[in-house]
Tab-separated table of C-alpha atoms in Angstrom:
chain	number	residue	atom	x	y	z
Y	9	UNK	CA	-57.717	-70.820	83.338
Y	10	UNK	CA	-55.104	-72.051	80.786
Y	11	UNK	CA	-52.357	-71.149	83.254
Y	12	UNK	CA	-52.333	-69.962	86.832
Y	13	UNK	CA	-52.371	-66.177	86.623
Y	14	UNK	CA	-51.845	-65.995	90.387
Y	15	UNK	CA	-48.500	-67.733	89.949
Y	16	UNK	CA	-47.694	-65.511	86.966
Y	17	UNK	CA	-48.265	-62.428	89.137
Y	18	UNK	CA	-45.383	-63.484	91.354
Y	19	UNK	CA	-43.045	-62.700	88.464
Y	20	UNK	CA	-44.173	-59.062	88.420
Y	21	UNK	CA	-42.733	-57.209	91.427
Y	22	UNK	CA	-44.738	-54.032	90.934
Y	23	UNK	CA	-48.046	-55.855	91.358
Y	24	UNK	CA	-47.264	-56.556	95.004
Y	25	UNK	CA	-47.226	-52.883	95.978
Y	26	UNK	CA	-50.092	-50.979	97.540
Y	27	UNK	CA	-51.632	-47.667	96.528
Y	28	UNK	CA	-53.975	-45.080	98.035
Y	29	UNK	CA	-53.354	-45.610	101.738
Y	30	UNK	CA	-52.392	-49.251	101.664
Y	31	UNK	CA	-54.922	-50.686	99.239
Y	32	UNK	CA	-53.769	-53.625	97.089
Y	33	UNK	CA	-53.076	-52.530	93.522
Y	34	UNK	CA	-55.539	-53.828	90.936
Y	35	UNK	CA	-53.851	-52.980	87.645
Y	36	UNK	CA	-56.327	-52.873	84.756
Y	37	UNK	CA	-54.478	-50.476	82.458
Y	38	UNK	CA	-52.292	-52.889	80.508
Y	39	UNK	CA	-53.601	-51.520	77.206
Y	40	UNK	CA	-51.747	-48.298	77.991
Y	41	UNK	CA	-48.627	-50.097	79.186
Y	42	UNK	CA	-48.079	-53.521	80.711
Y	43	UNK	CA	-46.089	-54.333	83.814
Y	44	UNK	CA	-42.705	-56.063	83.425
Y	45	UNK	CA	-41.674	-59.518	84.676
Y	46	UNK	CA	-38.403	-60.120	86.490
Y	47	UNK	CA	-37.026	-61.841	83.385
Y	48	UNK	CA	-37.311	-58.610	81.391
Y	49	UNK	CA	-35.912	-56.463	84.211
Y	50	UNK	CA	-33.000	-58.874	84.628
Y	51	UNK	CA	-32.248	-58.960	80.904
Y	52	UNK	CA	-31.955	-55.187	80.710
Y	53	UNK	CA	-29.932	-54.971	83.909
Y	54	UNK	CA	-27.578	-57.740	82.740
Y	55	UNK	CA	-26.963	-55.899	79.478
Y	56	UNK	CA	-26.029	-52.678	81.261
Y	57	UNK	CA	-24.001	-54.427	83.968
Y	58	UNK	CA	-21.997	-56.733	81.707
Y	59	UNK	CA	-22.262	-55.893	78.000
Y	60	UNK	CA	-23.069	-52.205	77.584
Y	61	UNK	CA	-21.497	-50.728	74.425
Y	62	UNK	CA	-22.637	-49.077	71.195
Y	63	UNK	CA	-23.633	-51.870	68.829
Y	64	UNK	CA	-22.317	-52.179	65.249
Y	65	UNK	CA	-19.527	-49.676	65.972
Y	66	UNK	CA	-16.623	-50.734	68.177
Y	67	UNK	CA	-14.118	-53.521	67.465
Y	68	UNK	CA	-13.579	-54.388	71.146
Y	69	UNK	CA	-15.056	-57.333	73.042
Y	70	UNK	CA	-17.838	-55.373	74.742
Y	71	UNK	CA	-19.031	-54.010	71.402
Y	72	UNK	CA	-19.068	-57.536	69.978
Y	73	UNK	CA	-21.068	-58.828	72.949
Y	74	UNK	CA	-23.529	-55.938	72.768
Y	75	UNK	CA	-23.994	-56.466	69.031
Y	76	UNK	CA	-24.541	-60.189	69.515
Y	77	UNK	CA	-27.152	-59.509	72.218
Y	78	UNK	CA	-28.905	-56.914	70.040
Y	79	UNK	CA	-29.022	-59.099	66.939
Y	80	UNK	CA	-29.970	-62.125	69.030
Y	81	UNK	CA	-32.961	-60.189	70.333
Y	82	UNK	CA	-33.913	-59.296	66.764
Y	83	UNK	CA	-33.894	-62.978	65.830
Y	84	UNK	CA	-36.033	-63.875	68.869
Y	85	UNK	CA	-38.600	-61.168	68.115
Y	86	UNK	CA	-38.688	-62.135	64.427
Y	87	UNK	CA	-39.365	-65.755	65.350
Y	88	UNK	CA	-42.135	-64.634	67.721
Y	89	UNK	CA	-44.101	-63.151	64.787
Y	90	UNK	CA	-43.074	-65.675	62.128
Y	91	UNK	CA	-40.645	-63.337	60.367
Y	92	UNK	CA	-37.018	-63.296	59.237
Y	93	UNK	CA	-34.567	-61.205	61.308
Y	94	UNK	CA	-33.645	-58.858	58.438
Y	95	UNK	CA	-37.332	-57.934	58.106
Y	96	UNK	CA	-37.497	-56.559	61.663
Y	97	UNK	CA	-36.692	-52.874	62.201
Y	98	UNK	CA	-36.334	-51.477	65.715
Y	99	UNK	CA	-37.975	-48.118	66.376
Y	100	UNK	CA	-38.685	-46.298	69.625
Y	101	UNK	CA	-42.407	-47.188	69.537
Y	102	UNK	CA	-45.224	-48.217	67.210
Y	103	UNK	CA	-46.032	-44.591	66.455
Y	104	UNK	CA	-42.551	-44.122	65.017
Y	105	UNK	CA	-42.862	-47.390	63.098
Y	106	UNK	CA	-46.087	-46.239	61.444
Y	107	UNK	CA	-44.604	-42.819	60.717
Y	108	UNK	CA	-41.594	-44.557	59.165
Y	109	UNK	CA	-43.824	-46.254	56.611
Y	110	UNK	CA	-45.854	-43.123	55.928
Y	111	UNK	CA	-42.680	-41.039	55.416
Y	112	UNK	CA	-41.235	-43.730	53.153
Y	113	UNK	CA	-44.236	-43.260	50.863
Y	114	UNK	CA	-43.803	-39.509	51.080
Y	115	UNK	CA	-40.045	-39.603	50.448
Y	116	UNK	CA	-40.475	-42.025	47.545
Y	117	UNK	CA	-41.570	-39.096	45.403
Y	118	UNK	CA	-38.241	-37.288	45.785
Y	119	UNK	CA	-35.795	-37.295	42.869
Y	120	UNK	CA	-33.508	-40.324	43.005
Y	121	UNK	CA	-35.191	-41.772	46.114
Y	122	UNK	CA	-36.049	-45.052	44.395
Y	123	UNK	CA	-32.999	-45.371	42.157
Y	124	UNK	CA	-32.156	-49.057	41.829
Y	125	UNK	CA	-35.493	-50.235	43.200
Y	126	UNK	CA	-37.542	-52.851	41.369
Y	127	UNK	CA	-39.787	-50.766	39.057
Y	128	UNK	CA	-42.924	-52.686	40.071
Y	129	UNK	CA	-42.210	-52.216	43.784
Y	130	UNK	CA	-41.271	-48.562	43.224
Y	131	UNK	CA	-44.607	-47.973	41.538
Y	132	UNK	CA	-46.435	-49.263	44.602
Y	133	UNK	CA	-44.540	-46.835	46.845
Y	134	UNK	CA	-45.177	-43.662	44.822
Y	135	UNK	CA	-48.267	-41.769	45.977
Y	136	UNK	CA	-49.729	-38.575	44.536
Y	137	UNK	CA	-52.941	-36.740	43.626
Y	138	UNK	CA	-55.682	-39.142	42.604
Y	139	UNK	CA	-54.406	-41.892	44.875
Y	140	UNK	CA	-56.275	-42.863	48.031
Y	141	UNK	CA	-55.256	-44.023	51.499
Y	142	UNK	CA	-57.871	-46.027	53.411
Y	143	UNK	CA	-58.050	-46.326	57.211
Y	144	UNK	CA	-60.916	-47.155	59.557
Y	145	UNK	CA	-62.995	-45.040	61.898
Y	146	UNK	CA	-61.733	-47.031	64.900
Y	147	UNK	CA	-58.024	-46.189	64.481
Y	148	UNK	CA	-56.108	-44.671	67.328
Y	149	UNK	CA	-54.336	-41.476	66.396
Y	150	UNK	CA	-50.977	-43.194	65.778
Y	151	UNK	CA	-52.516	-45.008	62.813
Y	152	UNK	CA	-54.561	-42.059	61.613
Y	153	UNK	CA	-52.582	-38.829	61.856
Y	154	UNK	CA	-49.515	-40.127	59.899
Y	155	UNK	CA	-51.815	-41.015	56.987
Y	156	UNK	CA	-53.585	-37.662	57.181
Y	157	UNK	CA	-50.167	-36.011	56.959
Y	158	UNK	CA	-49.105	-38.258	54.071
Y	159	UNK	CA	-52.194	-37.169	52.163
Y	160	UNK	CA	-51.441	-33.528	52.917
Y	161	UNK	CA	-47.880	-33.897	51.640
Y	162	UNK	CA	-48.706	-35.864	48.486
Y	163	UNK	CA	-52.151	-34.665	47.449
Y	164	UNK	CA	-53.672	-38.123	47.987
Y	165	UNK	CA	-57.143	-38.521	49.497
Y	166	UNK	CA	-57.912	-40.131	52.854
Y	167	UNK	CA	-60.944	-42.433	53.037
Y	168	UNK	CA	-62.176	-44.626	55.851
Y	169	UNK	CA	-64.292	-47.642	56.683
Y	170	UNK	CA	-67.017	-46.670	59.206
Y	171	UNK	CA	-68.000	-48.591	62.325
Y	172	UNK	CA	-71.400	-50.065	63.108
Y	173	UNK	CA	-73.483	-49.330	66.192
Y	174	UNK	CA	-71.926	-52.377	67.852
Y	175	UNK	CA	-68.423	-51.036	67.291
Y	176	UNK	CA	-67.421	-53.439	64.520
Y	177	UNK	CA	-66.264	-52.414	61.053
Y	178	UNK	CA	-69.090	-51.823	58.594
Y	179	UNK	CA	-67.895	-53.761	55.542
Y	180	UNK	CA	-71.175	-53.464	53.623
Y	181	UNK	CA	-69.654	-50.858	51.289
Y	182	UNK	CA	-66.067	-52.149	51.276
Y	183	UNK	CA	-65.988	-52.557	47.489
Y	184	UNK	CA	-66.630	-48.853	46.908
Y	185	UNK	CA	-64.127	-47.726	49.559
Y	186	UNK	CA	-61.180	-49.946	48.601
Y	187	UNK	CA	-60.855	-49.364	44.860
Y	188	UNK	CA	-58.278	-49.224	42.068
Y	189	UNK	CA	-57.289	-45.820	43.450
Y	190	UNK	CA	-56.320	-47.283	46.842
Y	191	UNK	CA	-52.566	-47.427	47.429
Y	192	UNK	CA	-52.559	-48.244	51.151
Y	193	UNK	CA	-55.048	-49.857	53.531
Y	194	UNK	CA	-53.990	-49.280	57.159
Y	195	UNK	CA	-56.006	-50.659	60.066
Y	196	UNK	CA	-55.797	-51.982	63.603
Y	197	UNK	CA	-55.724	-55.723	64.175
Y	198	UNK	CA	-57.479	-55.137	67.520
Y	199	UNK	CA	-59.149	-51.890	68.600
Y	200	UNK	CA	-57.433	-50.213	71.541
Y	201	UNK	CA	-60.855	-49.073	72.804
Y	202	UNK	CA	-63.347	-51.859	72.239
Y	203	UNK	CA	-60.910	-54.755	71.925
Y	204	UNK	CA	-62.760	-55.909	68.805
Y	205	UNK	CA	-60.723	-58.200	66.548
Y	206	UNK	CA	-60.935	-57.055	62.944
Y	207	UNK	CA	-61.343	-59.429	59.952
Y	208	UNK	CA	-57.787	-59.272	58.637
Y	209	UNK	CA	-58.314	-61.906	55.939
Y	210	UNK	CA	-61.257	-60.043	54.397
Y	211	UNK	CA	-59.490	-56.688	54.445
Y	212	UNK	CA	-56.198	-58.045	53.088
Y	213	UNK	CA	-58.058	-59.740	50.237
Y	214	UNK	CA	-59.863	-56.498	49.358
Y	215	UNK	CA	-56.606	-54.516	49.363
Y	216	UNK	CA	-54.527	-56.992	47.407
Y	217	UNK	CA	-57.302	-57.428	44.851
Y	218	UNK	CA	-56.629	-53.812	43.772
Y	219	UNK	CA	-52.856	-53.873	44.313
Y	220	UNK	CA	-52.869	-51.858	47.547
Y	221	UNK	CA	-50.387	-52.430	50.346
Y	222	UNK	CA	-51.637	-53.395	53.810
Y	223	UNK	CA	-50.266	-51.838	56.998
Y	224	UNK	CA	-51.435	-53.604	60.158
Y	225	UNK	CA	-51.301	-51.894	63.537
Y	226	UNK	CA	-50.747	-54.832	65.888
Y	227	UNK	CA	-50.174	-52.916	69.137
Y	228	UNK	CA	-53.154	-54.547	70.828
Y	229	UNK	CA	-52.936	-57.974	69.191
Y	230	UNK	CA	-49.310	-59.086	69.563
Y	231	UNK	CA	-49.573	-59.060	73.406
Y	232	UNK	CA	-52.803	-61.096	73.429
Y	233	UNK	CA	-53.000	-63.621	70.592
Y	234	UNK	CA	-50.755	-65.612	68.236
Y	235	UNK	CA	-49.512	-63.406	65.380
Y	236	UNK	CA	-47.834	-64.799	62.273
Y	237	UNK	CA	-47.053	-62.256	59.573
Y	238	UNK	CA	-46.963	-64.872	56.815
Y	239	UNK	CA	-50.367	-66.251	57.752
Y	240	UNK	CA	-51.878	-62.767	58.030
Y	241	UNK	CA	-50.716	-61.857	54.518
Y	242	UNK	CA	-50.063	-58.204	55.371
Y	243	UNK	CA	-47.218	-56.108	53.955
Y	244	UNK	CA	-46.204	-54.133	57.053
Y	245	UNK	CA	-46.915	-54.684	60.746
Y	246	UNK	CA	-46.118	-52.439	63.707
Y	247	UNK	CA	-46.266	-52.926	67.463
Y	248	UNK	CA	-44.878	-51.525	70.722
Y	249	UNK	CA	-42.674	-53.386	73.185
Y	250	UNK	CA	-44.018	-51.850	76.374
Y	251	UNK	CA	-47.551	-53.188	75.851
Y	252	UNK	CA	-46.324	-56.799	75.664
Y	253	UNK	CA	-44.306	-56.970	78.917
Y	254	UNK	CA	-41.250	-55.372	77.288
Y	255	UNK	CA	-39.453	-52.123	78.091
Y	256	UNK	CA	-40.555	-48.610	77.319
Y	257	UNK	CA	-38.797	-46.969	74.390
Y	258	UNK	CA	-38.840	-49.708	71.791
Y	259	UNK	CA	-41.165	-50.598	68.952
Y	260	UNK	CA	-41.008	-52.906	65.963
Y	261	UNK	CA	-41.739	-52.471	62.296
Y	262	UNK	CA	-41.934	-55.636	60.236
Y	263	UNK	CA	-42.003	-55.284	56.464
Y	264	UNK	CA	-41.759	-57.579	53.466
Y	265	UNK	CA	-38.099	-57.729	52.486
Y	266	UNK	CA	-38.643	-56.521	48.911
Y	267	UNK	CA	-40.549	-53.489	50.188
Y	268	UNK	CA	-37.993	-52.587	52.863
Y	269	UNK	CA	-35.218	-52.975	50.275
Y	270	UNK	CA	-36.889	-50.409	48.017
Y	271	UNK	CA	-37.910	-47.916	50.676
Y	272	UNK	CA	-35.927	-44.700	51.191
Y	273	UNK	CA	-34.783	-43.972	54.771
Y	274	UNK	CA	-36.883	-42.168	57.355
Y	275	UNK	CA	-34.101	-40.733	59.543
Y	276	UNK	CA	-30.549	-40.215	58.295
Y	277	UNK	CA	-27.187	-40.062	60.046
Y	278	UNK	CA	-24.833	-42.598	61.601
Y	279	UNK	CA	-25.184	-46.374	61.468
Y	280	UNK	CA	-27.593	-46.369	58.514
Y	281	UNK	CA	-25.057	-45.505	55.798
Y	282	UNK	CA	-23.144	-47.564	53.267
Y	283	UNK	CA	-20.747	-44.915	51.875
Y	284	UNK	CA	-20.413	-41.210	52.680
Y	285	UNK	CA	-18.516	-38.529	50.763
Y	286	UNK	CA	-18.835	-34.759	50.943
Y	287	UNK	CA	-20.941	-34.916	47.820
Y	288	UNK	CA	-23.449	-37.499	48.958
Y	289	UNK	CA	-24.220	-40.816	50.666
Y	290	UNK	CA	-25.533	-44.270	49.944
Y	291	UNK	CA	-27.445	-46.302	52.492
Y	292	UNK	CA	-27.094	-49.682	54.168
Y	293	UNK	CA	-29.450	-52.548	53.457
Y	294	UNK	CA	-32.471	-53.025	55.769
Y	295	UNK	CA	-32.930	-53.194	58.655
Y	296	UNK	CA	-29.877	-50.986	59.444
Y	297	UNK	CA	-31.059	-48.424	56.844
Y	298	UNK	CA	-33.918	-47.539	59.179
Y	299	UNK	CA	-31.984	-47.534	62.475
Y	300	UNK	CA	-30.044	-44.276	62.391
Y	301	UNK	CA	-27.989	-43.389	65.458
Y	302	UNK	CA	-26.995	-45.616	68.382
Y	303	UNK	CA	-29.692	-48.310	68.525
Y	304	UNK	CA	-31.862	-49.107	71.548
Y	305	UNK	CA	-29.861	-52.203	72.440
Y	306	UNK	CA	-30.856	-52.762	76.088
Y	307	UNK	CA	-34.514	-52.258	75.225
Y	308	UNK	CA	-34.220	-54.741	72.352
Y	309	UNK	CA	-32.707	-57.299	74.705
Y	310	UNK	CA	-35.540	-56.675	77.158
Y	311	UNK	CA	-38.136	-57.107	74.434
Y	312	UNK	CA	-36.503	-60.352	73.383
Y	313	UNK	CA	-36.852	-61.554	76.973
Y	314	UNK	CA	-40.532	-60.552	76.919
Y	315	UNK	CA	-41.067	-62.659	73.794
Y	316	UNK	CA	-39.388	-65.606	75.515
Y	317	UNK	CA	-41.635	-65.119	78.556
Y	318	UNK	CA	-44.825	-65.062	76.472
Y	319	UNK	CA	-43.634	-68.016	74.384
Y	320	UNK	CA	-43.082	-70.032	77.562
Y	321	UNK	CA	-46.693	-69.352	78.577
Y	322	UNK	CA	-47.845	-70.141	75.030
Y	323	UNK	CA	-49.757	-67.568	73.002
Y	324	UNK	CA	-52.733	-69.901	72.586
Y	325	UNK	CA	-52.888	-70.044	76.368
Y	326	UNK	CA	-52.490	-66.268	76.618
Y	327	UNK	CA	-55.497	-65.788	74.332
Y	328	UNK	CA	-57.541	-68.353	76.245
Y	329	UNK	CA	-56.721	-66.575	79.508
Y	330	UNK	CA	-57.679	-63.252	77.946
Y	331	UNK	CA	-61.026	-64.672	76.867
Y	332	UNK	CA	-61.763	-65.858	80.418
Y	333	UNK	CA	-61.026	-62.405	81.847
Y	334	UNK	CA	-62.905	-60.606	79.074
Y	335	UNK	CA	-65.980	-62.801	79.579
Y	336	UNK	CA	-65.884	-62.185	83.335
Y	337	UNK	CA	-65.716	-58.399	82.868
Y	338	UNK	CA	-68.544	-58.429	80.328
Y	339	UNK	CA	-70.684	-60.552	82.668
Y	340	UNK	CA	-70.108	-58.124	85.526
Y	341	UNK	CA	-70.961	-55.102	83.390
Y	342	UNK	CA	-74.089	-56.816	82.025
Y	343	UNK	CA	-75.426	-56.977	85.599
Y	344	UNK	CA	-75.348	-53.190	85.786
Y	345	UNK	CA	-78.013	-51.535	83.557
Y	346	UNK	CA	-76.473	-48.118	84.210
Y	347	UNK	CA	-73.398	-49.192	82.221
Y	348	UNK	CA	-73.101	-49.223	78.406
Y	349	UNK	CA	-70.360	-51.369	76.888
Y	350	UNK	CA	-68.641	-50.179	73.708
Y	351	UNK	CA	-68.218	-52.898	71.113
Y	352	UNK	CA	-69.601	-56.417	70.833
Y	353	UNK	CA	-70.556	-58.287	73.993
Y	354	UNK	CA	-69.382	-61.640	72.612
Y	355	UNK	CA	-65.946	-62.303	74.190
Y	356	UNK	CA	-64.976	-64.403	71.157
Y	357	UNK	CA	-64.998	-61.234	69.026
Y	358	UNK	CA	-62.594	-59.264	71.167
Y	359	UNK	CA	-59.547	-59.369	73.393
Y	360	UNK	CA	-57.437	-57.225	75.639
Y	361	UNK	CA	-59.820	-54.466	76.665
Y	362	UNK	CA	-63.376	-53.482	77.521
Y	363	UNK	CA	-64.465	-49.845	77.398
Y	364	UNK	CA	-67.745	-48.592	78.791
Y	365	UNK	CA	-69.656	-45.507	79.837
Y	366	UNK	CA	-71.731	-44.901	82.968
Y	367	UNK	CA	-75.033	-43.078	82.657
Y	368	UNK	CA	-74.763	-39.411	83.688
Y	369	UNK	CA	-71.214	-39.757	85.075
Y	370	UNK	CA	-68.067	-38.498	83.352
Y	371	UNK	CA	-65.410	-41.199	82.853
Y	372	UNK	CA	-62.857	-39.143	84.766
Y	373	UNK	CA	-65.103	-39.329	87.842
Y	374	UNK	CA	-65.511	-43.076	87.333
Y	375	UNK	CA	-61.750	-43.442	87.097
Y	376	UNK	CA	-61.174	-41.422	90.254
Y	377	UNK	CA	-63.651	-43.521	92.233
Y	378	UNK	CA	-61.978	-46.709	91.008
Y	379	UNK	CA	-58.556	-45.299	91.783
Y	380	UNK	CA	-59.642	-44.472	95.315
Y	381	UNK	CA	-60.254	-48.224	95.710
Y	382	UNK	CA	-56.837	-49.108	94.260
Y	383	UNK	CA	-58.162	-50.015	90.802
Y	384	UNK	CA	-56.092	-48.466	87.988
Y	385	UNK	CA	-57.960	-47.970	84.694
Y	386	UNK	CA	-57.724	-45.517	81.816
Y	387	UNK	CA	-60.272	-42.796	81.148
Y	388	UNK	CA	-60.629	-40.368	78.255
Y	389	UNK	CA	-60.732	-40.796	74.492
Y	390	UNK	CA	-57.793	-43.252	74.466
Y	391	UNK	CA	-56.230	-41.446	71.477
Y	392	UNK	CA	-59.278	-42.499	69.439
Y	393	UNK	CA	-61.469	-39.435	69.179
Y	394	UNK	CA	-63.215	-40.397	65.914
Y	395	UNK	CA	-64.342	-43.732	67.367
Y	396	UNK	CA	-65.833	-42.016	70.405
Y	397	UNK	CA	-67.595	-39.509	68.158
Y	398	UNK	CA	-69.049	-42.425	66.210
Y	399	UNK	CA	-70.512	-43.677	69.495
Y	400	UNK	CA	-71.744	-40.122	70.253
Y	401	UNK	CA	-69.718	-39.846	73.449
Y	402	UNK	CA	-66.652	-37.775	74.290
Y	403	UNK	CA	-64.843	-40.310	76.432
Y	404	UNK	CA	-65.080	-43.701	78.113
Y	405	UNK	CA	-63.602	-45.810	80.885
Y	406	UNK	CA	-61.397	-48.698	79.780
Y	407	UNK	CA	-60.246	-51.780	81.658
Y	408	UNK	CA	-57.482	-53.728	79.929
Y	409	UNK	CA	-55.725	-56.964	80.756
Y	410	UNK	CA	-52.560	-58.988	80.575
Y	411	UNK	CA	-51.310	-62.417	81.597
Y	412	UNK	CA	-51.222	-61.386	85.273
Y	413	UNK	CA	-54.877	-60.304	85.449
Y	414	UNK	CA	-56.964	-62.551	87.697
Y	415	UNK	CA	-60.643	-63.110	88.361
Y	416	UNK	CA	-60.001	-61.564	91.764
Y	417	UNK	CA	-58.981	-58.382	89.934
Y	418	UNK	CA	-62.288	-58.453	88.062
Y	419	UNK	CA	-64.242	-58.916	91.296
Y	420	UNK	CA	-62.387	-56.024	92.951
Y	421	UNK	CA	-63.123	-53.830	89.927
Y	422	UNK	CA	-66.830	-54.710	90.028
Y	423	UNK	CA	-67.073	-53.940	93.741
Y	424	UNK	CA	-65.356	-50.597	93.276
Y	425	UNK	CA	-67.554	-49.749	90.281
Y	426	UNK	CA	-70.671	-50.120	92.413
Y	427	UNK	CA	-69.536	-47.114	94.440
Y	428	UNK	CA	-70.193	-44.899	91.393
Y	429	UNK	CA	-74.030	-44.932	91.583
Y	430	UNK	CA	-73.827	-44.767	95.374
Y	431	UNK	CA	-71.724	-41.605	95.284
Y	432	UNK	CA	-73.679	-39.955	92.462
Y	433	UNK	CA	-77.117	-41.037	93.710
Y	434	UNK	CA	-78.026	-42.805	90.472
Y	435	UNK	CA	-80.949	-45.105	89.911
Y	436	UNK	CA	-79.364	-48.545	89.479
Y	437	UNK	CA	-82.426	-50.488	88.395
Y	438	UNK	CA	-81.900	-52.862	91.325
Y	439	UNK	CA	-85.050	-54.344	92.905
């Protein structure tokens, strides 16, 4: 192990509780939301106890302190992903961040929306009939439905890159899918179902070769591996705070500064304006242009603390730890012929999660049996119906990890999983 996950667990109070009549909690649902370390809980509590005020509004000391804490968190989070602070926009989650970009493209067609914008940048933001938006078949709904709606509003066409039988992207026909008509290529860095890591470099090159913008959904990568927006070469990147040890209720949109500067606002109202008269309004520069209303200051401070916590562990170490856990889970599942793993079985190709199905047993039943043993997993389609249809199943069971997951957790999961064939009377293939 690159670090002692058992020691890390001591920083997460919730993991010491019991469930289901006193059973130790084995939390394997971090892909849905992670648990929070004391450092994050303390940061939020300290903000509310000592600095709580509406940021960027008051002239009193508390407002100054709150604003400093909020902007300090922005700088910390920007540094965590290799960005500049004014390129980081706070949203309430990744879904809102992705919708923000999609609505910016939609709003760009309105009269006067791009007045003053660089003509070349403005041209990249305007989308209409004949244009195409490309996604992949493995997207979760947050990075699919906004683009479907953008196409509906603008008359553009949605296309997608299919997945192979092993759950990886089928790039054999990439040149005919990403074409001169493509305006946006949006895809997940890491699948929230299979944990497969997608070839960002190849996809970015294909998009930029035809002048398309790249939107990267990094919800399942930022918590598990080093992410540097400059090195990735993408144009936008979105992720949630609560999946990377941070609070609920905050997400991040990173965008290239020249693109954010040209983009019309998503939500309008207070805090995002430059000048308001009864006849009309002008808008503040990014990132404030996209943060209408009283910002999520305490959550931002908590997310900054989460970035500090992960940085102290080291993201290379976090990825190495993830690989150890992933390999252990895959090895356990490989021993059970009545289990089918979704996605590649090489742990080097994936991180964060392993989804699987059990012969003749619905995932909800699998989840209930695991829960009875104190093992928390997610069951269902994981907001990724098209990917499950591609695998010709309606749902799956997913175990997902974080820095506090131990090999003991994996062993407890495997033991509990063996109750499934016992309860359902399945042939296990055992001698």
